[in-house]
Each structure stands twice: as structure tokens, then as C-alpha cells.
C-alpha positions as protocol buffer text, in pm:
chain_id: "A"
residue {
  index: 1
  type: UNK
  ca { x: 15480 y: 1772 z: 8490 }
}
residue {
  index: 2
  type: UNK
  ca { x: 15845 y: 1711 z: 8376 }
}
residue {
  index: 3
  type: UNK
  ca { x: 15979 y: 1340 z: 8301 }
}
residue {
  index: 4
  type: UNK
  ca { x: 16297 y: 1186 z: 8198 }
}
residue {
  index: 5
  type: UNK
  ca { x: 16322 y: 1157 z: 7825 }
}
residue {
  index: 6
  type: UNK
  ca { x: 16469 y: 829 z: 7611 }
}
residue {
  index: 7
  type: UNK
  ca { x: 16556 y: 1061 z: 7368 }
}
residue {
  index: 8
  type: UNK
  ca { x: 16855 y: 1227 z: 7550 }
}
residue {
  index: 9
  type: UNK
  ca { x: 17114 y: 1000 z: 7395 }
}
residue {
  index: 10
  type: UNK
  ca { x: 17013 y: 1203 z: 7023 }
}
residue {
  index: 11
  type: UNK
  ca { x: 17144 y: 1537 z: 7145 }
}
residue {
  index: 12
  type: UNK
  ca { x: 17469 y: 1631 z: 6897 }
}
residue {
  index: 13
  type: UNK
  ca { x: 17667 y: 1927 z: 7097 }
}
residue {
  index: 14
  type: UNK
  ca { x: 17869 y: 1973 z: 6801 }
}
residue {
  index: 15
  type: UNK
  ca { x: 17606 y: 2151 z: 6651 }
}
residue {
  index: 16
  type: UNK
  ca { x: 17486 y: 2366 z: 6909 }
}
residue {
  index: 17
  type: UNK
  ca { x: 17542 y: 2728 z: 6952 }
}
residue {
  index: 18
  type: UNK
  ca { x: 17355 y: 3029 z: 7153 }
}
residue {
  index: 19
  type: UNK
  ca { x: 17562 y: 3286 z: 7040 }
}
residue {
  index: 20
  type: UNK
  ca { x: 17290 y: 3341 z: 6775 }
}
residue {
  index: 21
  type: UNK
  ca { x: 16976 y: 3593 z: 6786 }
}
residue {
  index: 22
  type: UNK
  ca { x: 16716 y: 3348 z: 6904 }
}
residue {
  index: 23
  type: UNK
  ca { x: 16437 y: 3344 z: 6599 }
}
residue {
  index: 24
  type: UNK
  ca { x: 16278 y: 3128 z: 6432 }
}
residue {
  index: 25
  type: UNK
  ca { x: 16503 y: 2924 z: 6119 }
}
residue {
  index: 26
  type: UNK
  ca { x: 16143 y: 2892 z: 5947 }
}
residue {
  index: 27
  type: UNK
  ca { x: 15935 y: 3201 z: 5989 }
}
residue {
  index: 28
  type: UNK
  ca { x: 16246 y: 3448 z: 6093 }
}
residue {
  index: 29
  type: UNK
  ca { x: 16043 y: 3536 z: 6388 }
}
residue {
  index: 30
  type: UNK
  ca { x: 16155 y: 3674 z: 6705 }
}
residue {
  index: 31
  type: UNK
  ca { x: 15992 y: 3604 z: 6995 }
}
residue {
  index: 32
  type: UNK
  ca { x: 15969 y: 3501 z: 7380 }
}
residue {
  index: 33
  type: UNK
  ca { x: 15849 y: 3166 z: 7217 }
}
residue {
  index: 34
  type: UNK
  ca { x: 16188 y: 2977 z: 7067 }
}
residue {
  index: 35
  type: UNK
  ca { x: 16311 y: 2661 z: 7100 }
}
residue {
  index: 36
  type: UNK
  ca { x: 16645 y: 2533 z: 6992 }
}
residue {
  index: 37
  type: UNK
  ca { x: 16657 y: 2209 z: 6896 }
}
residue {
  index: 38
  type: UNK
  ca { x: 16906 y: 1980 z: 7051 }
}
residue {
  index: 39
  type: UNK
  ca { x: 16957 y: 1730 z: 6761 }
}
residue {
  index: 40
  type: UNK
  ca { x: 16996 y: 1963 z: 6446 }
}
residue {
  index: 41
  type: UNK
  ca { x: 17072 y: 2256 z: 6678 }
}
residue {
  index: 42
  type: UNK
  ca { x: 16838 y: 2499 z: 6441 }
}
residue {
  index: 43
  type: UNK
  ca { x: 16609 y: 2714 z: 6684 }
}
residue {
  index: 44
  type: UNK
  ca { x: 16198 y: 2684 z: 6625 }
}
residue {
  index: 45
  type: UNK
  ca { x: 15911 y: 2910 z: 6710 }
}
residue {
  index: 46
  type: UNK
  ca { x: 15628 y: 2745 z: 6951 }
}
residue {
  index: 47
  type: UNK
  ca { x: 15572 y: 2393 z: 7059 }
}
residue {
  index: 48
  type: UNK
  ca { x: 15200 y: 2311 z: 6981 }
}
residue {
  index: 49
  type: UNK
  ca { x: 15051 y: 2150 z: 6714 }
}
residue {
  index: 50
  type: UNK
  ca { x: 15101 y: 2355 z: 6387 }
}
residue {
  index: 51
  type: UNK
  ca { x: 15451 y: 2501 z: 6505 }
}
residue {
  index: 52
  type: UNK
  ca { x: 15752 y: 2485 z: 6301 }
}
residue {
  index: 53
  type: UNK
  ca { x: 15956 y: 2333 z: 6618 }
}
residue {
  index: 54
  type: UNK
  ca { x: 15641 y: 2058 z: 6629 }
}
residue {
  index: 55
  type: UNK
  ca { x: 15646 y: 1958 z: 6270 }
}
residue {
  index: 56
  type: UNK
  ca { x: 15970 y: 2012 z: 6282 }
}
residue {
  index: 57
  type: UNK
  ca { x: 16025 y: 1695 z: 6506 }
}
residue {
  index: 58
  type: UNK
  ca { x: 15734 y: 1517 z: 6398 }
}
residue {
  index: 59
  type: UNK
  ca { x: 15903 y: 1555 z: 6018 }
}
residue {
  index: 60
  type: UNK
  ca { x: 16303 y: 1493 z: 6149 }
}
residue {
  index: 61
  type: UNK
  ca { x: 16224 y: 1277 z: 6415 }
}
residue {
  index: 62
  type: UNK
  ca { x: 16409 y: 1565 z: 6628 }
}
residue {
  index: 63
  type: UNK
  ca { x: 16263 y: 1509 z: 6962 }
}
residue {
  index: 64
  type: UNK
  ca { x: 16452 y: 1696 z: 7258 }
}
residue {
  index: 65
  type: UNK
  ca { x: 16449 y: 2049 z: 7239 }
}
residue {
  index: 66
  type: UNK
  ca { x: 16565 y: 2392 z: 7507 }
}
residue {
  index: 67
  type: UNK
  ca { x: 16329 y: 2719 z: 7507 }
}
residue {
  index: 68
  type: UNK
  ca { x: 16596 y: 2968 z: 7487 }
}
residue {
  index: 69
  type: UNK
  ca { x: 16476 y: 3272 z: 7678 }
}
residue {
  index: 70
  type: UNK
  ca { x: 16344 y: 3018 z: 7999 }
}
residue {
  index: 71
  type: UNK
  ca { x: 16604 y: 2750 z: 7957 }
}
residue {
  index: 72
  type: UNK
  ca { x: 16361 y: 2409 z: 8012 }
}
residue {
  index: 73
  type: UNK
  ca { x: 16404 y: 2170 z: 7808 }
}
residue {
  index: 74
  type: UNK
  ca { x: 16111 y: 1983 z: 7634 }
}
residue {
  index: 75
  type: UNK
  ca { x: 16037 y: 1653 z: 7430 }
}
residue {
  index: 76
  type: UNK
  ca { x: 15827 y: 1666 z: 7130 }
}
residue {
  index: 77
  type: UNK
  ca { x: 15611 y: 1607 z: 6992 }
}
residue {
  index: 78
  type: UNK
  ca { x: 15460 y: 1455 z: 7331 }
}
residue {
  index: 79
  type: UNK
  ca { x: 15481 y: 1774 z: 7481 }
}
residue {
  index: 80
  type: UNK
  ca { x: 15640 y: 1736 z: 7821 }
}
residue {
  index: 81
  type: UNK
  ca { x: 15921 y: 1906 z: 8054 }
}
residue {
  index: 82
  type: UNK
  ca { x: 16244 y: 1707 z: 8082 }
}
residue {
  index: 83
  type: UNK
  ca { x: 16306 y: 1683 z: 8481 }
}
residue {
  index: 84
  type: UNK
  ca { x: 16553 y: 1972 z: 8518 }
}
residue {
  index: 85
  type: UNK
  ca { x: 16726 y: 1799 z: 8716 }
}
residue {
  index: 86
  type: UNK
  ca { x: 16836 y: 1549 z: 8459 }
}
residue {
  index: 87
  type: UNK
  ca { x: 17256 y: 1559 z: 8499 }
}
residue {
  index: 88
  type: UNK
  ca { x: 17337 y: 1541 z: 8109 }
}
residue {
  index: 89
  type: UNK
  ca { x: 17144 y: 1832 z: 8009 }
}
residue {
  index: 90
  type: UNK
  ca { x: 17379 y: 2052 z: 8313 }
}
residue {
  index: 91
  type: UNK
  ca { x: 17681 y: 2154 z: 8035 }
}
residue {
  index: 92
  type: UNK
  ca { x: 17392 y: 2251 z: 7789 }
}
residue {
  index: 93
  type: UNK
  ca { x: 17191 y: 2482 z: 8055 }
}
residue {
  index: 94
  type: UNK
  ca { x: 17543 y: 2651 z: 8135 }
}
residue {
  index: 95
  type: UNK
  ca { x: 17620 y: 2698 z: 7751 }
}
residue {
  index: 96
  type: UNK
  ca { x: 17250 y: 2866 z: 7723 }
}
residue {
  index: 97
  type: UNK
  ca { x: 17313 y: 3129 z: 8001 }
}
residue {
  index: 98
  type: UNK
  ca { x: 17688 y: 3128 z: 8085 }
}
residue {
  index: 99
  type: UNK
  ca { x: 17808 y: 3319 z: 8366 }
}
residue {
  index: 100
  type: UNK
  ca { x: 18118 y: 3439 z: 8508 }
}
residue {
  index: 101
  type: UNK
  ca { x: 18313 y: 3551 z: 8812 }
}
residue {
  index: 102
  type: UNK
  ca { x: 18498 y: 3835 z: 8804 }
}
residue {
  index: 103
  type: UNK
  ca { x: 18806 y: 3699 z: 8839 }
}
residue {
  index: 104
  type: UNK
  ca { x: 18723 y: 3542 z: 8470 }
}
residue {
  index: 105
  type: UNK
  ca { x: 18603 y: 3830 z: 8315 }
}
């Protein structure tokens, strides 16, 4: 089920930047499973209970977060999907998986 999130308005773009190999800032792992967070913009394995990106916003109070390799974007810790088609999360989603004509290129 996705929602619209209150939390939105705590996303700092300054900070955030997918140029990086997604893994985990905690456990150094790589895998299908990351999630940058939108606040610190420091990327987090897993989303359930007893992941770093969970007590990682139950800890910062870091809420809104972007799986990296699927591109939804999720608020924890309550664990749901943020309504993709949410209009303020659009420059974020083309950041995470830019693409470009040829004509740019």
C-alpha cells in the first residue's frame, strides 16, 4: 500500500548523491537490499526491524528513505511506500536513474 508521507518536507538534496557504490555505510555490505536515506543522504542495508536503515531512523529520527536498485521510496520506521506519484520526490527519482537522449550524450 503506498501513502503520502508528512515527513517529505525533511529531505536535504544538498546531501544527496548516487554516484556512489550502493552499500551499506554500517555493515559495508552490498546488496539488492539498500536504501539511501533522504535526510542524512548515507545509504542503509534492509528496512525491517533490526536493520541499520531501521535503527538508523528510529535513532536520527531520519524517516524518508529511496531503495536504490528499485527506486521507491519508503517511510520508516512505519514501514510504508510513499505514493510514487508524489510530485516532490520527481527530481530525486531522475537523480537516482538519470537518462539521456542522444543528442545530450
Amino acid at each position: 500500500m503506498t501513502s503520502s508521507c508528512p515527513y517529505l518536507d525533511t529531505i536535504n538534496r544538498t546531501l544527496l548523491d548516487f554516484d556512489f557504490e550502493p552499500s551499506c555505510s554500517i555493515t559495508l555490505e552490498s546488496s539488492p537490499h539498500i536504501y539511501g536515506c533522504l535526510i542524512c543522504g548515507k545509504f542503509f542495508r534492509g528496512k525491517g526491524k533490526q536493520t541499520p536503515a531501521y535503527t538508523h531512523s528510529v535513532e536520527e529520527g531520519h524517516c524518508v528513505y529511496v531503495h536504490l536498485t528499485k527506486g521507491k521510496f519508503w517511510c520508516l520506521p512505519d514501514d510504508y511506500e510513499i505514493d510514487k506519484s508524489e510530485p516532490s520526490l520527481q527530481d530525486i527519482r531522475l537523480a537516482l536513474h538519470p537518462t539521456f537522449t542522444s543528442t545530450q550524450v
